[in-house]
mmCIF file of C-alpha atoms (C1' of nucleotides) in Angstrom:
data_model
loop_
_atom_site.group_PDB
_atom_site.id
_atom_site.type_symbol
_atom_site.label_atom_id
_atom_site.label_comp_id
_atom_site.label_asym_id
_atom_site.label_seq_id
_atom_site.Cartn_x
_atom_site.Cartn_y
_atom_site.Cartn_z
ATOM 1 C CA MET A 1410 -109.987 -126.199 -234.153
ATOM 2 C CA PRO A 1411 -109.739 -126.913 -235.932
ATOM 3 C CA GLU A 1412 -108.828 -126.218 -239.444
ATOM 4 C CA LEU A 1413 -109.983 -128.093 -242.526
ATOM 5 C CA PRO A 1414 -108.205 -131.442 -241.732
ATOM 6 C CA GLU A 1415 -109.468 -131.573 -238.126
ATOM 7 C CA VAL A 1416 -112.928 -130.563 -239.152
ATOM 8 C CA GLU A 1417 -113.049 -133.258 -241.833
ATOM 9 C CA PHE A 1418 -111.973 -135.727 -239.072
ATOM 10 C CA GLY A 1419 -115.014 -134.379 -237.133
ATOM 11 C CA ARG A 1420 -117.236 -134.977 -240.151
ATOM 12 C CA ARG A 1421 -116.115 -138.598 -240.381
ATOM 13 C CA GLN A 1422 -116.923 -139.009 -236.674
ATOM 14 C CA LEU A 1423 -120.485 -137.646 -237.312
ATOM 15 C CA GLU A 1424 -120.812 -139.941 -240.294
ATOM 16 C CA ALA A 1425 -119.555 -143.088 -238.378
ATOM 17 C CA VAL A 1426 -121.688 -142.464 -235.378
ATOM 18 C CA LEU A 1427 -124.826 -140.858 -236.471
ATOM 19 C CA VAL A 1428 -125.682 -141.490 -240.149
ATOM 20 C CA GLY A 1429 -128.578 -143.750 -240.393
ATOM 21 C CA GLU A 1430 -129.439 -143.263 -236.808
ATOM 22 C CA ARG A 1431 -132.536 -141.752 -235.183
ATOM 23 C CA LEU A 1432 -131.796 -139.145 -232.447
ATOM 24 C CA THR A 1433 -133.732 -140.165 -229.360
ATOM 25 C CA SER A 1434 -132.164 -137.989 -226.759
ATOM 26 C CA VAL A 1435 -130.689 -134.492 -227.190
ATOM 27 C CA ALA A 1436 -129.092 -132.698 -224.224
ATOM 28 C CA VAL A 1437 -128.186 -129.071 -224.679
ATOM 29 C CA PHE A 1438 -126.019 -127.166 -222.174
ATOM 30 C CA ASP A 1439 -127.409 -123.625 -221.869
ATOM 31 C CA ASP A 1440 -124.908 -121.334 -223.574
ATOM 32 C CA PRO A 1441 -126.228 -118.185 -225.167
ATOM 33 C CA ILE A 1442 -122.936 -117.608 -226.921
ATOM 34 C CA VAL A 1443 -122.358 -120.978 -228.518
ATOM 35 C CA PHE A 1444 -126.008 -121.209 -229.426
ATOM 36 C CA GLU A 1445 -126.175 -117.555 -230.535
ATOM 37 C CA GLY A 1446 -129.265 -116.926 -228.449
ATOM 38 C CA VAL A 1447 -131.200 -119.891 -229.840
ATOM 39 C CA SER A 1448 -133.072 -121.343 -226.984
ATOM 40 C CA PRO A 1449 -132.153 -124.809 -225.824
ATOM 41 C CA ALA A 1450 -135.791 -125.998 -226.255
ATOM 42 C CA ARG A 1451 -135.673 -125.012 -229.981
ATOM 43 C CA VAL A 1452 -132.534 -126.971 -230.613
ATOM 44 C CA VAL A 1453 -133.908 -130.005 -228.807
ATOM 45 C CA ALA A 1454 -137.206 -129.754 -230.744
ATOM 46 C CA ALA A 1455 -135.391 -129.552 -234.057
ATOM 47 C CA LEU A 1456 -133.194 -132.619 -233.394
ATOM 48 C CA GLU A 1457 -135.126 -135.016 -231.198
ATOM 49 C CA GLY A 1458 -136.830 -137.862 -233.114
ATOM 50 C CA ALA A 1459 -135.143 -136.924 -236.373
ATOM 51 C CA THR A 1460 -133.107 -139.367 -238.437
ATOM 52 C CA VAL A 1461 -129.647 -138.430 -239.704
ATOM 53 C CA ARG A 1462 -129.190 -138.848 -243.421
ATOM 54 C CA ALA A 1463 -125.683 -137.515 -244.016
ATOM 55 C CA ALA A 1464 -122.851 -135.558 -242.431
ATOM 56 C CA ARG A 1465 -121.492 -132.682 -244.578
ATOM 57 C CA ARG A 1466 -118.562 -130.343 -244.439
ATOM 58 C CA ARG A 1467 -117.602 -127.103 -246.226
ATOM 59 C CA GLY A 1468 -114.526 -125.161 -245.171
ATOM 60 C CA LYS A 1469 -114.484 -125.334 -241.355
ATOM 61 C CA HIS A 1470 -118.257 -125.743 -241.092
ATOM 62 C CA LEU A 1471 -120.111 -129.036 -240.504
ATOM 63 C CA TRP A 1472 -123.813 -129.924 -240.646
ATOM 64 C CA LEU A 1473 -126.119 -132.814 -240.419
ATOM 65 C CA GLU A 1474 -128.717 -133.618 -243.017
ATOM 66 C CA LEU A 1475 -131.829 -134.749 -241.241
ATOM 67 C CA ASP A 1476 -135.084 -136.253 -242.497
ATOM 68 C CA ARG A 1477 -136.663 -132.887 -241.639
ATOM 69 C CA ARG A 1478 -135.581 -129.290 -241.279
ATOM 70 C CA PRO A 1479 -133.970 -127.261 -240.017
ATOM 71 C CA TRP A 1480 -130.596 -128.895 -239.798
ATOM 72 C CA PRO A 1481 -127.843 -128.321 -237.139
ATOM 73 C CA LEU A 1482 -124.562 -126.615 -238.160
ATOM 74 C CA PHE A 1483 -121.344 -126.928 -236.124
ATOM 75 C CA HIS A 1484 -118.343 -124.642 -236.006
ATOM 76 C CA PHE A 1485 -115.613 -125.140 -233.518
ATOM 77 C CA GLY A 1486 -113.912 -121.762 -233.434
ATOM 78 C CA MET A 1487 -110.457 -122.289 -231.974
ATOM 79 C CA THR A 1488 -111.138 -125.127 -229.585
ATOM 80 C CA GLY A 1489 -113.019 -128.416 -229.182
ATOM 81 C CA GLY A 1490 -114.192 -131.307 -231.132
ATOM 82 C CA PHE A 1491 -116.527 -134.311 -230.956
ATOM 83 C CA ALA A 1492 -116.284 -136.976 -228.381
ATOM 84 C CA THR A 1493 -117.800 -140.384 -227.839
ATOM 85 C CA PRO A 1494 -118.344 -142.296 -224.583
ATOM 86 C CA ASP A 1495 -115.422 -144.653 -225.345
ATOM 87 C CA GLY A 1496 -113.065 -141.768 -224.937
ATOM 88 C CA SER A 1497 -112.171 -141.406 -228.657
ATOM 89 C CA GLY A 1498 -112.142 -138.213 -230.471
ATOM 90 C CA LEU A 1499 -109.833 -135.383 -231.557
ATOM 91 C CA GLN A 1500 -109.856 -132.514 -229.001
ATOM 92 C CA LEU A 1501 -107.996 -129.322 -229.754
ATOM 93 C CA HIS A 1502 -106.979 -126.775 -227.183
ATOM 94 C CA THR A 1503 -109.253 -128.269 -224.540
ATOM 95 C CA GLY A 1504 -106.677 -128.896 -221.854
ATOM 96 C CA PRO A 1505 -106.778 -132.416 -220.380
ATOM 97 C CA ALA A 1506 -107.235 -135.338 -222.869
ATOM 98 C CA LEU A 1507 -110.565 -137.045 -222.886
ATOM 99 C CA ASP A 1508 -111.058 -139.328 -219.992
ATOM 100 C CA ALA A 1509 -113.758 -141.559 -218.575
ATOM 101 C CA GLN A 1510 -115.916 -138.535 -217.670
ATOM 102 C CA TRP A 1511 -119.164 -138.382 -219.595
ATOM 103 C CA PRO A 1512 -120.288 -136.069 -220.851
ATOM 104 C CA PRO A 1513 -116.750 -134.534 -220.971
ATOM 105 C CA ARG A 1514 -115.785 -131.059 -219.683
ATOM 106 C CA PHE A 1515 -117.001 -128.269 -221.876
ATOM 107 C CA ALA A 1516 -119.754 -130.333 -223.419
ATOM 108 C CA LYS A 1517 -122.241 -128.109 -225.318
ATOM 109 C CA ILE A 1518 -124.598 -130.761 -226.844
ATOM 110 C CA VAL A 1519 -124.926 -134.533 -226.412
ATOM 111 C CA LEU A 1520 -126.741 -136.598 -229.050
ATOM 112 C CA GLU A 1521 -127.944 -140.135 -228.287
ATOM 113 C CA THR A 1522 -129.424 -142.499 -230.857
ATOM 114 C CA ALA A 1523 -132.057 -145.280 -230.818
ATOM 115 C CA ARG A 1524 -129.336 -147.822 -231.095
ATOM 116 C CA GLY A 1525 -127.492 -146.521 -228.080
ATOM 117 C CA ARG A 1526 -124.742 -144.566 -229.817
ATOM 118 C CA ALA A 1527 -123.725 -141.164 -228.427
ATOM 119 C CA LEU A 1528 -121.696 -138.143 -229.517
ATOM 120 C CA CYS A 1529 -120.968 -134.875 -227.824
ATOM 121 C CA MET A 1530 -119.533 -131.550 -229.043
ATOM 122 C CA THR A 1531 -117.208 -129.777 -226.728
ATOM 123 C CA ASN A 1532 -116.060 -126.136 -226.934
ATOM 124 C CA ALA A 1533 -113.891 -124.841 -224.149
ATOM 125 C CA ARG A 1534 -113.315 -121.310 -225.405
ATOM 126 C CA ARG A 1535 -116.860 -120.648 -226.504
ATOM 127 C CA LEU A 1536 -115.755 -119.175 -229.886
ATOM 128 C CA GLY A 1537 -117.546 -122.124 -231.535
ATOM 129 C CA ARG A 1538 -121.184 -122.045 -232.743
ATOM 130 C CA ILE A 1539 -124.170 -124.383 -232.992
ATOM 131 C CA ARG A 1540 -126.762 -123.095 -235.416
ATOM 132 C CA LEU A 1541 -129.935 -124.156 -237.105
ATOM 133 C CA ARG A 1542 -130.483 -123.589 -240.793
ATOM 134 C CA ARG A 1543 -133.118 -124.805 -243.253
ATOM 135 C CA ASP A 1544 -130.866 -124.756 -246.278
ATOM 136 C CA PRO A 1545 -127.163 -124.415 -245.196
ATOM 137 C CA LEU A 1546 -125.528 -124.021 -248.648
ATOM 138 C CA CYS A 1547 -127.843 -121.115 -249.467
ATOM 139 C CA GLU A 1548 -127.599 -119.281 -246.134
ATOM 140 C CA SER A 1549 -124.970 -117.513 -244.095
ATOM 141 C CA PRO A 1550 -122.326 -118.477 -242.986
ATOM 142 C CA ILE A 1551 -121.720 -121.272 -245.549
ATOM 143 C CA ALA A 1552 -123.106 -119.433 -248.535
ATOM 144 C CA ASP A 1553 -120.404 -116.768 -248.074
ATOM 145 C CA LEU A 1554 -117.447 -119.263 -248.330
ATOM 146 C CA GLY A 1555 -114.958 -119.438 -251.139
ATOM 147 C CA PHE A 1556 -113.750 -122.657 -252.717
ATOM 148 C CA ASP A 1557 -113.012 -125.544 -250.485
ATOM 149 C CA PRO A 1558 -109.583 -126.850 -251.575
ATOM 150 C CA LEU A 1559 -110.654 -130.503 -251.192
ATOM 151 C CA LEU A 1560 -114.233 -130.332 -252.569
ATOM 152 C CA GLU A 1561 -113.326 -127.940 -255.407
ATOM 153 C CA PRO A 1562 -109.599 -128.063 -256.318
ATOM 154 C CA PRO A 1563 -108.737 -124.734 -257.710
ATOM 155 C CA ASP A 1564 -107.955 -124.336 -261.433
ATOM 156 C CA PRO A 1565 -104.527 -122.733 -261.648
ATOM 157 C CA SER A 1566 -105.515 -120.051 -264.240
ATOM 158 C CA ASP A 1567 -108.623 -119.160 -262.282
ATOM 159 C CA LEU A 1568 -106.534 -118.866 -259.118
ATOM 160 C CA TYR A 1569 -104.025 -116.611 -261.024
ATOM 161 C CA ALA A 1570 -106.842 -114.376 -262.099
ATOM 162 C CA ARG A 1571 -108.222 -114.088 -258.636
ATOM 163 C CA LEU A 1572 -104.761 -113.407 -257.131
ATOM 164 C CA GLN A 1573 -104.327 -110.519 -259.650
ATOM 165 C CA ALA A 1574 -107.349 -108.762 -258.130
ATOM 166 C CA ARG A 1575 -105.841 -108.871 -254.595
ATOM 167 C CA ARG A 1576 -103.253 -106.453 -253.120
ATOM 168 C CA GLY A 1577 -102.828 -107.846 -249.616
ATOM 169 C CA MET A 1578 -100.318 -110.350 -248.301
ATOM 170 C CA LEU A 1579 -100.749 -114.013 -249.230
ATOM 171 C CA LYS A 1580 -100.950 -114.975 -245.590
ATOM 172 C CA GLY A 1581 -103.959 -112.746 -244.970
ATOM 173 C CA LEU A 1582 -105.593 -113.780 -248.223
ATOM 174 C CA LEU A 1583 -105.375 -117.453 -247.578
ATOM 175 C CA LEU A 1584 -106.998 -116.939 -244.136
ATOM 176 C CA ASP A 1585 -109.932 -115.092 -245.789
ATOM 177 C CA GLN A 1586 -112.681 -117.734 -245.783
ATOM 178 C CA ARG A 1587 -114.458 -115.917 -248.644
ATOM 179 C CA PHE A 1588 -111.320 -116.573 -250.725
ATOM 180 C CA ALA A 1589 -110.567 -120.215 -249.672
ATOM 181 C CA ALA A 1590 -112.732 -122.089 -247.243
ATOM 182 C CA GLY A 1591 -111.138 -124.228 -244.643
ATOM 183 C CA VAL A 1592 -107.559 -122.813 -244.656
ATOM 184 C CA GLY A 1593 -106.456 -121.814 -241.169
ATOM 185 C CA ASN A 1594 -103.289 -120.609 -239.695
ATOM 186 C CA TRP A 1595 -101.140 -123.698 -239.781
ATOM 187 C CA VAL A 1596 -102.473 -124.916 -243.087
ATOM 188 C CA ALA A 1597 -101.830 -121.446 -244.648
ATOM 189 C CA ASP A 1598 -98.174 -121.557 -243.470
ATOM 190 C CA GLU A 1599 -97.831 -125.120 -244.627
ATOM 191 C CA VAL A 1600 -99.276 -124.376 -248.070
ATOM 192 C CA LEU A 1601 -97.005 -121.323 -248.511
ATOM 193 C CA HIS A 1602 -94.056 -123.409 -247.418
ATOM 194 C CA ALA A 1603 -94.910 -126.139 -249.917
ATOM 195 C CA ALA A 1604 -95.439 -123.577 -252.686
ATOM 196 C CA ARG A 1605 -92.175 -121.858 -251.795
ATOM 197 C CA LEU A 1606 -93.807 -118.452 -251.342
ATOM 198 C CA ASP A 1607 -93.105 -115.796 -248.804
ATOM 199 C CA PRO A 1608 -96.235 -115.185 -246.686
ATOM 200 C CA ARG A 1609 -95.630 -111.425 -247.061
ATOM 201 C CA ARG A 1610 -95.782 -111.528 -250.785
ATOM 202 C CA LYS A 1611 -98.583 -109.337 -252.256
ATOM 203 C CA ALA A 1612 -101.014 -111.602 -254.108
ATOM 204 C CA ASN A 1613 -101.006 -109.511 -257.295
ATOM 205 C CA THR A 1614 -97.163 -109.908 -257.648
ATOM 206 C CA LEU A 1615 -97.404 -113.652 -258.305
ATOM 207 C CA GLY A 1616 -96.735 -115.045 -261.750
ATOM 208 C CA PRO A 1617 -98.745 -117.842 -263.395
ATOM 209 C CA ALA A 1618 -96.167 -120.411 -262.344
ATOM 210 C CA GLU A 1619 -96.287 -119.323 -258.813
ATOM 211 C CA ALA A 1620 -100.120 -119.394 -258.809
ATOM 212 C CA GLU A 1621 -99.953 -122.848 -260.117
ATOM 213 C CA ARG A 1622 -97.724 -123.942 -257.220
ATOM 214 C CA LEU A 1623 -100.149 -122.380 -254.872
ATOM 215 C CA ALA A 1624 -103.049 -124.123 -256.331
ATOM 216 C CA GLU A 1625 -101.219 -127.478 -256.172
ATOM 217 C CA ALA A 1626 -100.176 -126.913 -252.634
ATOM 218 C CA LEU A 1627 -103.601 -125.993 -251.489
ATOM 219 C CA THR A 1628 -104.971 -129.341 -252.490
ATOM 220 C CA SER A 1629 -102.047 -131.548 -251.783
ATOM 221 C CA ILE A 1630 -101.474 -130.206 -248.209
ATOM 222 C CA THR A 1631 -105.126 -130.481 -247.213
ATOM 223 C CA LYS A 1632 -105.435 -133.899 -248.800
ATOM 224 C CA LYS A 1633 -102.386 -135.234 -247.171
ATOM 225 C CA ALA A 1634 -103.404 -133.997 -243.752
ATOM 226 C CA VAL A 1635 -106.855 -135.470 -244.209
ATOM 227 C CA ASP A 1636 -105.474 -138.784 -245.387
ATOM 228 C CA ALA A 1637 -103.394 -138.827 -242.139
ATOM 229 C CA ASP A 1638 -106.642 -138.405 -240.178
ATOM 230 C CA ALA A 1639 -105.388 -135.102 -238.973
ATOM 231 C CA ASP A 1640 -102.828 -136.911 -236.933
ATOM 232 C CA ALA A 1641 -99.740 -134.788 -236.683
ATOM 233 C CA ASP A 1642 -97.497 -137.781 -236.068
ATOM 234 C CA ARG A 1643 -98.336 -139.032 -239.486
ATOM 235 C CA TYR A 1644 -97.650 -135.768 -241.299
ATOM 236 C CA PRO A 1645 -94.552 -135.837 -243.554
ATOM 237 C CA GLY A 1646 -91.444 -135.090 -241.538
ATOM 238 C CA HIS A 1647 -90.316 -132.131 -243.701
ATOM 239 C CA TRP A 1648 -93.544 -130.262 -242.906
ATOM 240 C CA LEU A 1649 -93.172 -126.902 -241.176
ATOM 241 C CA PHE A 1650 -95.887 -128.187 -238.812
ATOM 242 C CA HIS A 1651 -93.378 -130.089 -236.721
ATOM 243 C CA GLN A 1652 -91.329 -127.075 -235.914
ATOM 244 C CA ARG A 1653 -93.820 -124.177 -235.713
ATOM 245 C CA TRP A 1654 -95.234 -125.067 -232.284
ATOM 246 C CA ALA A 1655 -92.011 -124.987 -230.519
ATOM 247 C CA PRO A 1656 -90.118 -121.968 -231.886
ATOM 248 C CA ALA A 1657 -87.702 -121.890 -228.879
ATOM 249 C CA GLU A 1658 -86.214 -125.343 -229.886
ATOM 250 C CA GLY A 1659 -87.023 -125.604 -233.521
ATOM 251 C CA LEU A 1660 -85.508 -122.643 -235.185
ATOM 252 C CA THR A 1661 -84.299 -124.698 -238.167
ATOM 253 C CA THR A 1662 -85.806 -127.176 -240.536
ATOM 254 C CA PRO A 1663 -84.424 -130.813 -240.687
ATOM 255 C CA ALA A 1664 -82.472 -129.499 -243.763
ATOM 256 C CA GLY A 1665 -80.838 -126.882 -241.615
ATOM 257 C CA ASP A 1666 -82.567 -123.760 -242.892
ATOM 258 C CA SER A 1667 -83.599 -121.219 -240.374
ATOM 259 C CA ILE A 1668 -87.270 -120.583 -239.612
ATOM 260 C CA GLU A 1669 -88.599 -117.131 -239.323
ATOM 261 C CA PHE A 1670 -91.449 -116.326 -236.817
ATOM 262 C CA LEU A 1671 -93.527 -113.177 -237.092
ATOM 263 C CA THR A 1672 -97.123 -111.986 -236.446
ATOM 264 C CA LEU A 1673 -98.698 -111.341 -239.902
ATOM 265 C CA SER A 1674 -102.320 -110.382 -240.471
ATOM 266 C CA GLY A 1675 -102.755 -110.898 -236.798
ATOM 267 C CA ARG A 1676 -101.618 -114.484 -236.709
ATOM 268 C CA ALA A 1677 -98.497 -116.294 -235.640
ATOM 269 C CA THR A 1678 -96.649 -117.121 -238.872
ATOM 270 C CA ALA A 1679 -93.653 -119.315 -239.534
ATOM 271 C CA TRP A 1680 -91.678 -119.583 -242.821
ATOM 272 C CA VAL A 1681 -88.311 -120.493 -244.146
ATOM 273 C CA PRO A 1682 -86.770 -117.446 -245.878
ATOM 274 C CA ALA A 1683 -84.171 -119.538 -247.675
ATOM 275 C CA LEU A 1684 -86.846 -121.445 -249.423
ATOM 276 C CA GLN A 1685 -89.814 -119.097 -249.639
ATOM 277 C CA LYS A 1686 -89.434 -116.081 -251.964
ATOM 278 C "C1'" DC B 1160 -100.476 -112.256 -212.903
ATOM 279 C "C1'" DT B 1161 -99.599 -112.079 -217.675
ATOM 280 C "C1'" DC B 1162 -99.943 -113.610 -222.110
ATOM 281 C "C1'" DA B 1163 -100.431 -116.336 -226.349
ATOM 282 C "C1'" DG B 1164 -103.659 -118.896 -229.110
ATOM 283 C "C1'" DT B 1165 -105.251 -124.180 -235.102
ATOM 284 C "C1'" DG B 1166 -111.127 -118.459 -235.676
ATOM 285 C "C1'" DT B 1167 -114.398 -114.965 -236.861
ATOM 286 C "C1'" DT B 1168 -116.457 -110.382 -236.822
ATOM 287 C "C1'" DC B 1169 -116.624 -105.583 -236.751
ATOM 288 C "C1'" DA B 1170 -114.909 -100.742 -236.749
ATOM 289 C "C1'" DG B 1171 -111.880 -97.845 -239.029
ATOM 290 C "C1'" DT B 1172 -109.085 -96.498 -242.981
ATOM 291 C "C1'" DG B 1173 -107.765 -95.983 -247.770
ATOM 292 C "C1'" DT C 72 -118.654 -100.823 -251.902
ATOM 293 C "C1'" DC C 73 -114.542 -103.135 -251.657
ATOM 294 C "C1'" DA C 74 -110.128 -104.604 -249.661
ATOM 295 C "C1'" DC C 75 -107.375 -104.640 -245.922
ATOM 296 C "C1'" DT C 76 -105.744 -104.134 -240.854
ATOM 297 C "C1'" DG C 77 -106.040 -104.565 -236.109
ATOM 298 C "C1'" DA C 78 -108.779 -105.020 -232.004
ATOM 299 C "C1'" DA C 79 -112.152 -107.564 -229.634
ATOM 300 C "C1'" DC C 80 -114.312 -111.659 -228.335
ATOM 301 C "C1'" DA C 81 -113.837 -115.687 -224.292
ATOM 302 C "C1'" DC C 82 -111.349 -118.818 -221.925
ATOM 303 C "C1'" DT C 83 -107.697 -122.208 -220.716
ATOM 304 C "C1'" DG C 84 -103.168 -123.353 -219.514
ATOM 305 C "C1'" DA C 85 -98.287 -122.312 -219.521
#
DNA sequence: CTCAGTGTTCAGTG
DNA sequence: TCACTGAACACTGA
């Protein structure tokens, strides 16, 4: 998915549909990959009858706080999202848009509540994971995450110090979840675009002023995307986002600067050489 | 048929 | 051990 903005959208879905509700029916689709070998029976036993207290997010990870443990964790990998029977929900890379079909294609788990609400997680490419943890913040994988730009806006001088200790390219560093949690491929490019930094720059070559621009961009880009409900149509028109998905036709920004496309740190990368140094 | 792809992990290297 | 790179994973849709 699903990067920080889309995952936060998912958290709000969980909150709106499930918080305060008792889970009366849990249907699990047998998938040893998505469930990491945890048996369907164990997942059902953990959730059925429990009441949802809260929906939390850190980086690209989501979890539900229940009135008993363990708690379920959700990670989407590169595809999927949550869906409800009314056909709403944000689905990424799952092919056809949600339709009347329920549960939808690629459903991995369906949760139903005592008051008749329902929510389902889909995951077409099976790179996502559903896990059970007793204390998510203190256990892998969430315990290994770096700062979340929304939950813990980085202090510019702290960020500068951490950049000094890194020799790799900014692009690769931003994608490292132990460095900054929730930054994915398009967010990384958008942040570097906003901070006017070349994605190939080595982290330890940045000056304090550049580190400050990076810190500011990390919070402002993620905040704006979340405020727009991860709806690309509501993202500011000058964002690189609008051009990066169609390189063939969008080789320049609205301002007329050319956009460069290259694979960096193994990911498709877009930037504007005239602006990003 | 081939290939890219909004993520993560692991093996290999320095 | 750490930091970094690139391949692998699994699957859909163009």
